[in-house]
Amino acid sequence: MNQPVLVTKARLPRREDFYSLCDTIFDAAWLTNNGPCVRQLEQALSAYLGTPHLLACNNGTTALMLALHCAGLAGKKVAITPFTYVATLSALLWLGCTPVFIDIDPDLCLSPWLLRRELDADSDIAGVLAVHIYGMACDTEALGALCCERGLPLIYDAAQAFGSRKNGKSLLDYGDYSICSFHATKIFHTVEGGCVITHGEEELRELSLARAFGHVGDEHFTLGINAKLSELHAAMGLSLLPGTDAEIEKCRRLHTAYDDALNGLNLAYPSRVSGQEWNFAYYPVLLPDAQCRERALTALNIAGIYPRRYFTPALNTLPYLEKACRRPCPVAEDAASRVLCLPMYGELKEDAVTAAAKALAEALRGR
Ligand code: T4K
């Protein structure tokens, strides 16, 4: 491999598509504060995802903070998965919430049956924050039914799930609130950006106020923050959205290529709940153990391939958490010790897939 093969590569639009939107922005000299490109992007995304109550934000983390705030969870105990990117937890901690880690199931998502057990034991838990990890669906039926039964708000961190669907609708359409990240590393992006999705006009109005400091003109309504997306970021999104289905299709084919190349190796995969159409944005594999994962990483790096240990460590083990929060989550800790995400993006060449499989096979043979 001439160039190092990284875990992903940011997708770029045709220059002329982006530049022509930039020309419009320059002509209008309107750069932010809910400008025309942001509103156009929100409309286009709502149509693409089938989610009419969608608000664009400047990243997925602030989108999550808005969702937690508007769900009334600031300062409260929130059940959360330990197996996710650290931003899921950071958003919660910045709002003064106390995380209650619930271990995961073989799909690597928050376990509904362990959640039920915890809710029975702790009546202070005020809400649930689950993650569609790698864009693969949680058990939305079980989580939805349980939260409904207990009257708890259910928030989905769908940061990685753009383009994933379940039972015929976007994964972003589940939960009381759902957020997505539009970071440059995502299958659809705005360089930095994100969105929050809800289900009613009133909730959308609240989110929209909170996104921009909580005021309209001189009238101040609520506590707000700056979570606004800029026009230039929205322009990137508008120019990338039309190519997103083609990107997902390329990733689907690369998944098949990986599946074929890795067939027969001693690897495990997260289980997938039924009825979902995945966006194929990640290719996670579970090595037999932690030592084997390190051997695999070394072998892959020697071959010029740089996968990532997404998501290590399990968040319940983070050193800066209060001791009481650091309760054991054996399934998540085990997965975090041996998971590896192989490179995955539309432009990835099939010879990189073949080279990755060869390096993995060597590592698994213990060479
Ligand atoms: N919740 C979940 C479940 C999330 O996964 C995330 C974000 C969030 C919440 C928060 O959303 P945001 O606030 O970020 O919108 C990356 C991303 O920075 C982060 O957005 C993402 N999850 C996380 C899973 O991955 P790093 O530290 O791994 O990124 P980095 O800089 O190492 O980039 C990874 C690879 O991407 C590079 O090796 C090459 C490629 N790359 C990266 C950049 C920045 C490019 O090709 N071009 C680029 O411009 O965190």
Short mmCIF file of C-alpha atoms and ligand atoms in Angstrom, two decimals:
data_model
loop_
_atom_site.label_atom_id
_atom_site.label_comp_id
_atom_site.label_asym_id
_atom_site.label_seq_id
_atom_site.Cartn_x
_atom_site.Cartn_y
_atom_site.Cartn_z
CA MET A 1 0.00 0.00 0.00
CA ASN A 2 1.53 3.34 -1.02
CA GLN A 3 -0.58 5.55 1.26
CA PRO A 4 -1.49 4.57 4.81
CA VAL A 5 -5.04 3.25 4.94
CA LEU A 6 -6.81 4.97 7.84
CA VAL A 7 -10.01 3.89 9.54
CA THR A 8 -11.99 6.30 7.41
CA LYS A 9 -11.55 9.08 4.90
CA ALA A 10 -13.73 12.18 4.82
CA ARG A 11 -16.03 12.25 1.79
CA LEU A 12 -15.89 15.43 -0.26
CA PRO A 13 -18.48 16.85 -2.65
CA ARG A 14 -17.78 18.04 -6.19
CA ARG A 15 -15.95 21.34 -5.75
CA GLU A 16 -18.30 23.17 -8.12
CA ASP A 17 -21.35 22.12 -6.06
CA PHE A 18 -19.84 23.45 -2.84
CA TYR A 19 -18.32 26.56 -4.44
CA SER A 20 -21.59 27.59 -6.06
CA LEU A 21 -23.29 27.48 -2.65
CA CYS A 22 -20.37 29.45 -1.20
CA ASP A 23 -20.93 32.10 -3.91
CA THR A 24 -24.53 32.46 -2.73
CA ILE A 25 -23.36 32.80 0.86
CA PHE A 26 -20.76 35.43 -0.11
CA ASP A 27 -23.35 37.37 -2.13
CA ALA A 28 -25.79 37.44 0.78
CA ALA A 29 -23.09 38.03 3.44
CA TRP A 30 -25.29 35.94 5.77
CA LEU A 31 -23.05 33.49 7.58
CA THR A 32 -24.89 32.06 10.56
CA ASN A 33 -27.87 32.45 12.94
CA ASN A 34 -30.33 30.19 11.15
CA GLY A 35 -29.54 31.37 7.64
CA PRO A 36 -31.04 30.15 4.36
CA CYS A 37 -28.58 27.27 3.81
CA VAL A 38 -29.24 25.89 7.30
CA ARG A 39 -33.00 26.08 6.75
CA GLN A 40 -32.64 24.46 3.32
CA LEU A 41 -30.49 21.70 4.82
CA GLU A 42 -33.04 21.09 7.58
CA GLN A 43 -35.78 20.74 4.97
CA ALA A 44 -33.68 18.43 2.81
CA LEU A 45 -32.73 16.25 5.79
CA SER A 46 -36.31 16.12 7.06
CA ALA A 47 -37.40 14.90 3.64
CA TYR A 48 -34.53 12.41 3.29
CA LEU A 49 -35.01 10.94 6.77
CA GLY A 50 -38.79 11.27 6.97
CA THR A 51 -38.43 13.24 10.23
CA PRO A 52 -40.28 16.58 10.08
CA HIS A 53 -39.12 17.85 13.48
CA LEU A 54 -35.39 18.18 12.90
CA LEU A 55 -33.01 20.89 14.03
CA ALA A 56 -29.47 21.29 12.67
CA CYS A 57 -26.73 21.90 15.27
CA ASN A 58 -23.02 22.71 15.25
CA ASN A 59 -22.04 19.19 16.36
CA GLY A 60 -23.49 15.97 17.72
CA THR A 61 -22.36 16.68 21.28
CA THR A 62 -24.28 19.95 21.58
CA ALA A 63 -27.25 18.28 19.87
CA LEU A 64 -27.17 15.67 22.65
CA MET A 65 -26.87 18.36 25.32
CA LEU A 66 -29.94 20.10 23.90
CA ALA A 67 -31.89 16.83 23.86
CA LEU A 68 -30.97 16.01 27.47
CA HIS A 69 -31.77 19.56 28.57
CA CYS A 70 -35.13 19.71 26.80
CA ALA A 71 -36.05 16.25 28.10
CA GLY A 72 -35.68 17.72 31.59
CA LEU A 73 -32.75 15.48 32.51
CA ALA A 74 -30.15 18.07 33.56
CA GLY A 75 -28.77 17.26 37.01
CA LYS A 76 -30.57 13.90 37.19
CA LYS A 77 -29.61 10.23 37.14
CA VAL A 78 -29.56 8.85 33.61
CA ALA A 79 -29.09 5.24 32.53
CA ILE A 80 -26.44 5.01 29.81
CA THR A 81 -24.49 2.42 27.86
CA PRO A 82 -20.79 2.09 28.70
CA PHE A 83 -19.93 1.02 25.14
CA THR A 84 -19.83 4.16 23.03
CA TYR A 85 -17.69 7.11 22.01
CA VAL A 86 -16.83 9.29 24.99
CA ALA A 87 -18.95 12.23 23.73
CA THR A 88 -22.14 10.39 24.71
CA LEU A 89 -21.01 10.49 28.32
CA SER A 90 -19.42 13.96 28.15
CA ALA A 91 -22.72 15.54 27.10
CA LEU A 92 -24.38 13.97 30.11
CA LEU A 93 -21.63 15.01 32.54
CA TRP A 94 -21.59 18.62 31.27
CA LEU A 95 -25.28 18.78 32.21
CA GLY A 96 -24.51 17.67 35.75
CA CYS A 97 -26.24 14.31 35.27
CA THR A 98 -25.12 11.19 37.11
CA PRO A 99 -24.47 8.28 34.75
CA VAL A 100 -25.83 4.87 35.71
CA PHE A 101 -24.01 2.41 33.47
CA ILE A 102 -26.09 -0.48 32.18
CA ASP A 103 -24.14 -3.30 30.57
CA ILE A 104 -24.66 -4.31 26.95
CA ASP A 105 -26.06 -7.32 25.09
CA PRO A 106 -24.32 -9.23 22.27
CA ASP A 107 -25.52 -6.50 19.87
CA LEU A 108 -23.17 -4.21 21.88
CA CYS A 109 -26.12 -1.94 22.74
CA LEU A 110 -27.63 -1.16 26.15
CA SER A 111 -29.39 -4.26 27.47
CA PRO A 112 -33.15 -3.75 27.98
CA TRP A 113 -33.40 -6.58 30.53
CA LEU A 114 -30.53 -5.22 32.63
CA LEU A 115 -32.13 -1.79 32.35
CA ARG A 116 -35.40 -3.17 33.71
CA ARG A 117 -33.54 -4.73 36.65
CA GLU A 118 -31.83 -1.41 37.41
CA LEU A 119 -35.03 0.63 37.12
CA ASP A 120 -36.67 -1.78 39.59
CA ALA A 121 -33.78 -1.22 42.00
CA ASP A 122 -33.34 2.54 41.59
CA SER A 123 -36.39 4.77 41.34
CA ASP A 124 -34.20 7.90 40.99
CA ILE A 125 -33.28 7.08 37.39
CA ALA A 126 -35.00 9.83 35.42
CA GLY A 127 -34.23 8.91 31.83
CA VAL A 128 -32.41 6.60 29.42
CA LEU A 129 -29.66 7.37 26.93
CA ALA A 130 -29.02 4.49 24.52
CA VAL A 131 -26.71 4.39 21.49
CA HIS A 132 -27.17 2.71 18.10
CA ILE A 133 -23.54 1.69 18.15
CA TYR A 134 -21.82 1.60 14.71
CA GLY A 135 -25.18 2.69 13.30
CA MET A 136 -26.68 -0.71 14.20
CA ALA A 137 -30.10 -0.59 15.82
CA CYS A 138 -30.70 -1.08 19.54
CA ASP A 139 -33.61 -3.23 20.61
CA THR A 140 -35.90 -0.23 20.08
CA GLU A 141 -39.07 -2.23 20.76
CA ALA A 142 -37.96 -3.41 24.21
CA LEU A 143 -36.40 -0.07 25.20
CA GLY A 144 -39.38 1.92 23.91
CA ALA A 145 -41.90 -0.29 25.72
CA LEU A 146 -39.94 -0.20 28.99
CA CYS A 147 -39.48 3.59 29.00
CA CYS A 148 -43.14 4.05 28.09
CA GLU A 149 -44.20 1.71 30.93
CA ARG A 150 -42.07 3.67 33.45
CA GLY A 151 -42.87 7.12 32.01
CA LEU A 152 -39.18 7.86 31.34
CA PRO A 153 -37.81 9.92 28.47
CA LEU A 154 -35.81 7.83 26.01
CA ILE A 155 -33.00 9.52 24.12
CA TYR A 156 -31.07 7.84 21.34
CA ASP A 157 -27.55 8.83 20.46
CA ALA A 158 -27.79 7.99 16.76
CA ALA A 159 -24.54 9.85 16.00
CA GLN A 160 -23.36 6.97 13.80
CA ALA A 161 -26.72 5.98 12.36
CA PHE A 162 -27.37 8.37 9.48
CA GLY A 163 -28.92 6.30 6.69
CA SER A 164 -29.67 3.30 8.93
CA ARG A 165 -33.30 2.23 9.01
CA LYS A 166 -35.45 -0.15 11.01
CA ASN A 167 -38.93 -1.44 10.20
CA GLY A 168 -39.05 0.89 7.22
CA LYS A 169 -38.18 4.13 8.99
CA SER A 170 -35.00 6.01 9.82
CA LEU A 171 -33.30 4.99 13.08
CA LEU A 172 -33.25 8.70 13.87
CA ASP A 173 -37.02 8.60 14.13
CA TYR A 174 -36.99 6.47 17.32
CA GLY A 175 -37.11 7.70 20.92
CA ASP A 176 -38.43 10.94 22.38
CA TYR A 177 -35.30 12.64 21.11
CA SER A 178 -32.64 11.34 18.81
CA ILE A 179 -29.39 12.99 17.79
CA CYS A 180 -26.97 12.52 14.92
CA SER A 181 -23.40 13.66 14.32
CA PHE A 182 -22.41 15.24 11.01
CA HIS A 183 -18.68 15.15 11.82
CA ALA A 184 -16.27 14.86 8.88
CA THR A 185 -15.72 11.17 9.68
CA LYS A 186 -19.40 10.30 9.27
CA ILE A 187 -21.13 8.82 6.22
CA PHE A 188 -23.00 12.10 5.79
CA HIS A 189 -21.33 15.22 7.18
CA THR A 190 -21.13 18.99 7.34
CA VAL A 191 -17.42 19.02 8.45
CA GLU A 192 -18.62 19.69 12.01
CA GLY A 193 -22.32 19.48 12.69
CA GLY A 194 -25.21 17.39 13.87
CA CYS A 195 -28.92 17.43 14.43
CA VAL A 196 -31.54 16.69 17.02
CA ILE A 197 -34.86 15.12 16.10
CA THR A 198 -38.06 15.11 18.09
CA HIS A 199 -41.75 14.53 17.45
CA GLY A 200 -43.77 17.68 18.11
CA GLU A 201 -43.90 21.38 17.23
CA GLU A 202 -43.63 22.45 20.86
CA GLU A 203 -40.53 20.31 21.48
CA LEU A 204 -38.95 21.61 18.28
CA ARG A 205 -39.61 25.21 19.31
CA GLU A 206 -38.00 24.57 22.71
CA LEU A 207 -34.93 22.97 21.10
CA SER A 208 -34.69 25.81 18.62
CA LEU A 209 -34.76 28.43 21.38
CA ALA A 210 -32.19 26.57 23.44
CA ARG A 211 -29.94 26.21 20.36
CA ALA A 212 -29.53 30.00 20.17
CA PHE A 213 -29.06 31.26 23.74
CA GLY A 214 -32.75 30.96 24.65
CA HIS A 215 -33.80 34.36 23.37
CA VAL A 216 -35.54 35.92 20.41
CA GLY A 217 -34.47 39.51 20.02
CA ASP A 218 -34.68 41.11 23.44
CA GLU A 219 -37.09 38.54 24.85
CA HIS A 220 -35.42 35.82 26.94
CA PHE A 221 -37.40 32.61 27.37
CA THR A 222 -35.12 29.82 28.59
CA LEU A 223 -31.59 28.73 29.32
CA GLY A 224 -29.80 28.35 26.02
CA ILE A 225 -26.42 27.60 24.53
CA ASN A 226 -24.73 28.25 21.20
CA ALA A 227 -25.42 25.14 19.13
CA LYS A 228 -26.00 26.90 15.80
CA LEU A 229 -24.72 25.51 12.52
CA SER A 230 -22.99 27.98 10.19
CA GLU A 231 -23.99 28.58 6.57
CA LEU A 232 -20.67 27.23 5.27
CA HIS A 233 -21.14 23.99 7.18
CA ALA A 234 -24.70 23.71 5.92
CA ALA A 235 -23.41 24.25 2.36
CA MET A 236 -21.11 21.24 2.76
CA GLY A 237 -24.11 19.19 3.89
CA LEU A 238 -26.27 20.34 1.00
CA SER A 239 -23.58 19.40 -1.50
CA LEU A 240 -22.95 15.98 0.08
CA LEU A 241 -26.51 14.82 0.75
CA PRO A 242 -27.31 13.77 -2.85
CA GLY A 243 -24.32 11.36 -2.93
CA THR A 244 -25.08 9.73 0.41
CA ASP A 245 -27.08 6.75 -0.89
CA ALA A 246 -24.29 5.94 -3.34
CA GLU A 247 -21.76 6.10 -0.48
CA ILE A 248 -23.86 3.68 1.59
CA GLU A 249 -24.06 1.32 -1.39
CA LYS A 250 -20.26 1.41 -1.82
CA CYS A 251 -19.83 0.60 1.88
CA ARG A 252 -22.33 -2.25 1.57
CA ARG A 253 -20.24 -3.79 -1.22
CA LEU A 254 -17.05 -3.36 0.78
CA HIS A 255 -18.73 -5.12 3.70
CA THR A 256 -19.42 -8.07 1.44
CA ALA A 257 -15.78 -8.01 0.32
CA TYR A 258 -14.61 -8.03 3.96
CA ASP A 259 -17.11 -10.80 4.85
CA ASP A 260 -15.72 -12.95 2.04
CA ALA A 261 -12.07 -12.19 2.77
CA LEU A 262 -12.40 -12.82 6.53
CA ASN A 263 -14.58 -15.90 6.18
CA GLY A 264 -13.21 -18.78 8.27
CA LEU A 265 -11.06 -16.61 10.58
CA ASN A 266 -11.57 -16.81 14.33
CA LEU A 267 -13.42 -13.49 14.58
CA ALA A 268 -16.75 -12.59 16.15
CA TYR A 269 -19.18 -9.85 15.18
CA PRO A 270 -21.80 -7.82 17.03
CA SER A 271 -25.16 -9.50 16.60
CA ARG A 272 -27.73 -7.55 14.59
CA VAL A 273 -31.35 -7.21 15.66
CA SER A 274 -33.83 -8.12 12.92
CA GLY A 275 -35.67 -5.73 10.61
CA GLN A 276 -32.86 -3.26 10.14
CA GLU A 277 -31.14 -1.79 7.09
CA TRP A 278 -27.65 -0.81 8.17
CA ASN A 279 -25.65 2.13 6.79
CA PHE A 280 -22.49 -0.06 6.77
CA ALA A 281 -20.43 2.88 8.06
CA TYR A 282 -18.16 0.77 10.29
CA TYR A 283 -16.67 -2.73 10.08
CA PRO A 284 -16.27 -3.85 13.71
CA VAL A 285 -14.70 -7.23 14.52
CA LEU A 286 -14.10 -8.89 17.89
CA LEU A 287 -10.74 -10.63 18.21
CA PRO A 288 -10.54 -13.69 20.51
CA ASP A 289 -8.79 -11.72 23.28
CA ALA A 290 -6.93 -8.50 24.09
CA GLN A 291 -3.44 -9.87 23.29
CA CYS A 292 -4.66 -11.10 19.95
CA ARG A 293 -6.10 -7.66 19.20
CA GLU A 294 -2.73 -6.04 19.88
CA ARG A 295 -1.04 -8.61 17.61
CA ALA A 296 -3.63 -7.88 14.94
CA LEU A 297 -3.05 -4.13 15.24
CA THR A 298 0.69 -4.57 14.86
CA ALA A 299 0.29 -6.84 11.84
CA LEU A 300 -2.16 -4.43 10.20
CA ASN A 301 0.06 -1.41 10.90
CA ILE A 302 3.03 -3.19 9.33
CA ALA A 303 0.83 -3.67 6.25
CA GLY A 304 0.10 0.09 6.23
CA ILE A 305 -3.44 -0.32 7.60
CA TYR A 306 -4.58 1.67 10.63
CA PRO A 307 -7.81 0.40 12.16
CA ARG A 308 -9.05 1.88 15.46
CA ARG A 309 -10.01 0.41 18.82
CA TYR A 310 -13.49 1.94 18.60
CA PHE A 311 -14.65 1.97 21.44
CA THR A 312 -11.97 1.48 24.05
CA PRO A 313 -12.02 1.84 27.01
CA ALA A 314 -15.49 1.00 28.31
CA LEU A 315 -16.69 4.33 29.71
CA ASN A 316 -17.58 2.94 33.15
CA THR A 317 -13.82 2.57 33.74
CA LEU A 318 -12.84 6.19 33.00
CA PRO A 319 -10.51 7.51 35.70
CA TYR A 320 -12.19 10.90 36.05
CA LEU A 321 -15.58 9.48 36.98
CA GLU A 322 -16.70 9.54 40.56
CA LYS A 323 -15.88 6.20 42.14
CA ALA A 324 -19.55 5.36 42.77
CA CYS A 325 -20.23 5.57 39.01
CA ARG A 326 -17.45 3.15 38.09
CA ARG A 327 -19.47 0.00 38.57
CA PRO A 328 -18.44 -3.13 36.64
CA CYS A 329 -19.91 -3.83 33.20
CA PRO A 330 -18.19 -7.10 32.25
CA VAL A 331 -19.69 -7.51 28.78
CA ALA A 332 -18.78 -3.97 27.71
CA GLU A 333 -15.30 -4.21 29.24
CA ASP A 334 -14.67 -7.49 27.45
CA ALA A 335 -15.89 -6.09 24.10
CA ALA A 336 -13.82 -2.91 24.57
CA SER A 337 -10.70 -5.01 25.19
CA ARG A 338 -10.88 -6.91 21.91
CA VAL A 339 -12.84 -4.87 19.37
CA LEU A 340 -11.27 -3.38 16.28
CA CYS A 341 -12.87 -1.26 13.56
CA LEU A 342 -11.34 -1.99 10.18
CA PRO A 343 -11.10 0.78 7.56
CA MET A 344 -14.45 1.54 5.96
CA TYR A 345 -15.35 4.29 3.50
CA GLY A 346 -16.63 4.39 -0.05
CA GLU A 347 -13.25 5.04 -1.69
CA LEU A 348 -11.54 2.15 0.10
CA LYS A 349 -9.83 -0.13 -2.41
CA GLU A 350 -10.55 -3.85 -2.40
CA ASP A 351 -6.80 -4.61 -2.31
CA ALA A 352 -6.75 -2.94 1.14
CA VAL A 353 -9.49 -5.34 2.21
CA THR A 354 -7.45 -8.29 0.95
CA ALA A 355 -4.30 -6.99 2.69
CA ALA A 356 -6.23 -6.48 5.97
CA ALA A 357 -7.55 -10.05 5.82
CA LYS A 358 -4.03 -11.42 5.22
CA ALA A 359 -2.59 -9.47 8.18
CA LEU A 360 -5.46 -10.57 10.42
CA ALA A 361 -5.04 -14.20 9.40
CA GLU A 362 -1.33 -14.02 10.31
CA ALA A 363 -2.07 -12.41 13.67
CA LEU A 364 -4.69 -15.05 14.45
CA ARG A 365 -2.21 -17.80 13.65
CA GLY A 366 0.03 -16.18 16.28
CA ARG A 367 2.83 -15.24 13.84
N1 T4K B 1 -21.93 10.11 20.06
C1 T4K B 1 -21.31 9.14 19.34
C2 T4K B 1 -21.78 7.74 19.47
C3 T4K B 1 -20.26 9.50 18.47
O1 T4K B 1 -19.66 8.54 17.75
C4 T4K B 1 -19.86 10.84 18.37
C5 T4K B 1 -18.77 11.21 17.50
C6 T4K B 1 -20.56 11.81 19.13
C7 T4K B 1 -21.60 11.39 19.97
C8 T4K B 1 -20.23 13.25 19.07
O2 T4K B 1 -20.50 13.84 17.83
P1 T4K B 1 -19.64 15.15 17.38
O3 T4K B 1 -19.76 16.13 18.51
O4 T4K B 1 -18.23 14.71 17.12
O5 T4K B 1 -20.36 15.61 16.14
C9 T4K B 1 -14.03 10.71 15.62
C10 T4K B 1 -14.92 11.93 15.49
O6 T4K B 1 -14.22 13.13 15.82
C11 T4K B 1 -16.18 11.86 16.30
O7 T4K B 1 -17.08 12.79 15.71
C12 T4K B 1 -16.81 10.49 16.21
N2 T4K B 1 -17.97 10.33 17.05
C13 T4K B 1 -15.77 9.44 16.66
C14 T4K B 1 -16.34 8.06 16.61
O8 T4K B 1 -14.69 9.50 15.76
P2 T4K B 1 -11.53 10.44 16.37
O9 T4K B 1 -10.76 11.07 17.48
O10 T4K B 1 -11.45 8.99 16.20
O11 T4K B 1 -11.22 11.15 14.97
P3 T4K B 1 -9.85 11.26 14.17
O12 T4K B 1 -9.47 12.68 14.05
O13 T4K B 1 -8.84 10.32 14.74
O14 T4K B 1 -10.29 10.76 12.73
C15 T4K B 1 -10.49 9.41 12.40
C16 T4K B 1 -10.08 9.19 10.95
O15 T4K B 1 -10.91 9.94 10.10
C17 T4K B 1 -8.68 9.64 10.63
O16 T4K B 1 -7.79 8.59 10.87
C18 T4K B 1 -8.75 10.00 9.17
C19 T4K B 1 -10.18 10.41 8.96
N3 T4K B 1 -10.34 11.87 8.84
C20 T4K B 1 -10.48 12.62 9.97
C21 T4K B 1 -10.66 13.97 9.87
C22 T4K B 1 -10.81 14.82 11.12
C23 T4K B 1 -10.38 12.44 7.60
O17 T4K B 1 -10.26 11.76 6.56
N4 T4K B 1 -10.57 13.78 7.49
C24 T4K B 1 -10.72 14.58 8.57
O18 T4K B 1 -10.93 15.79 8.43
O19 T4K B 1 -13.05 10.88 16.61
#
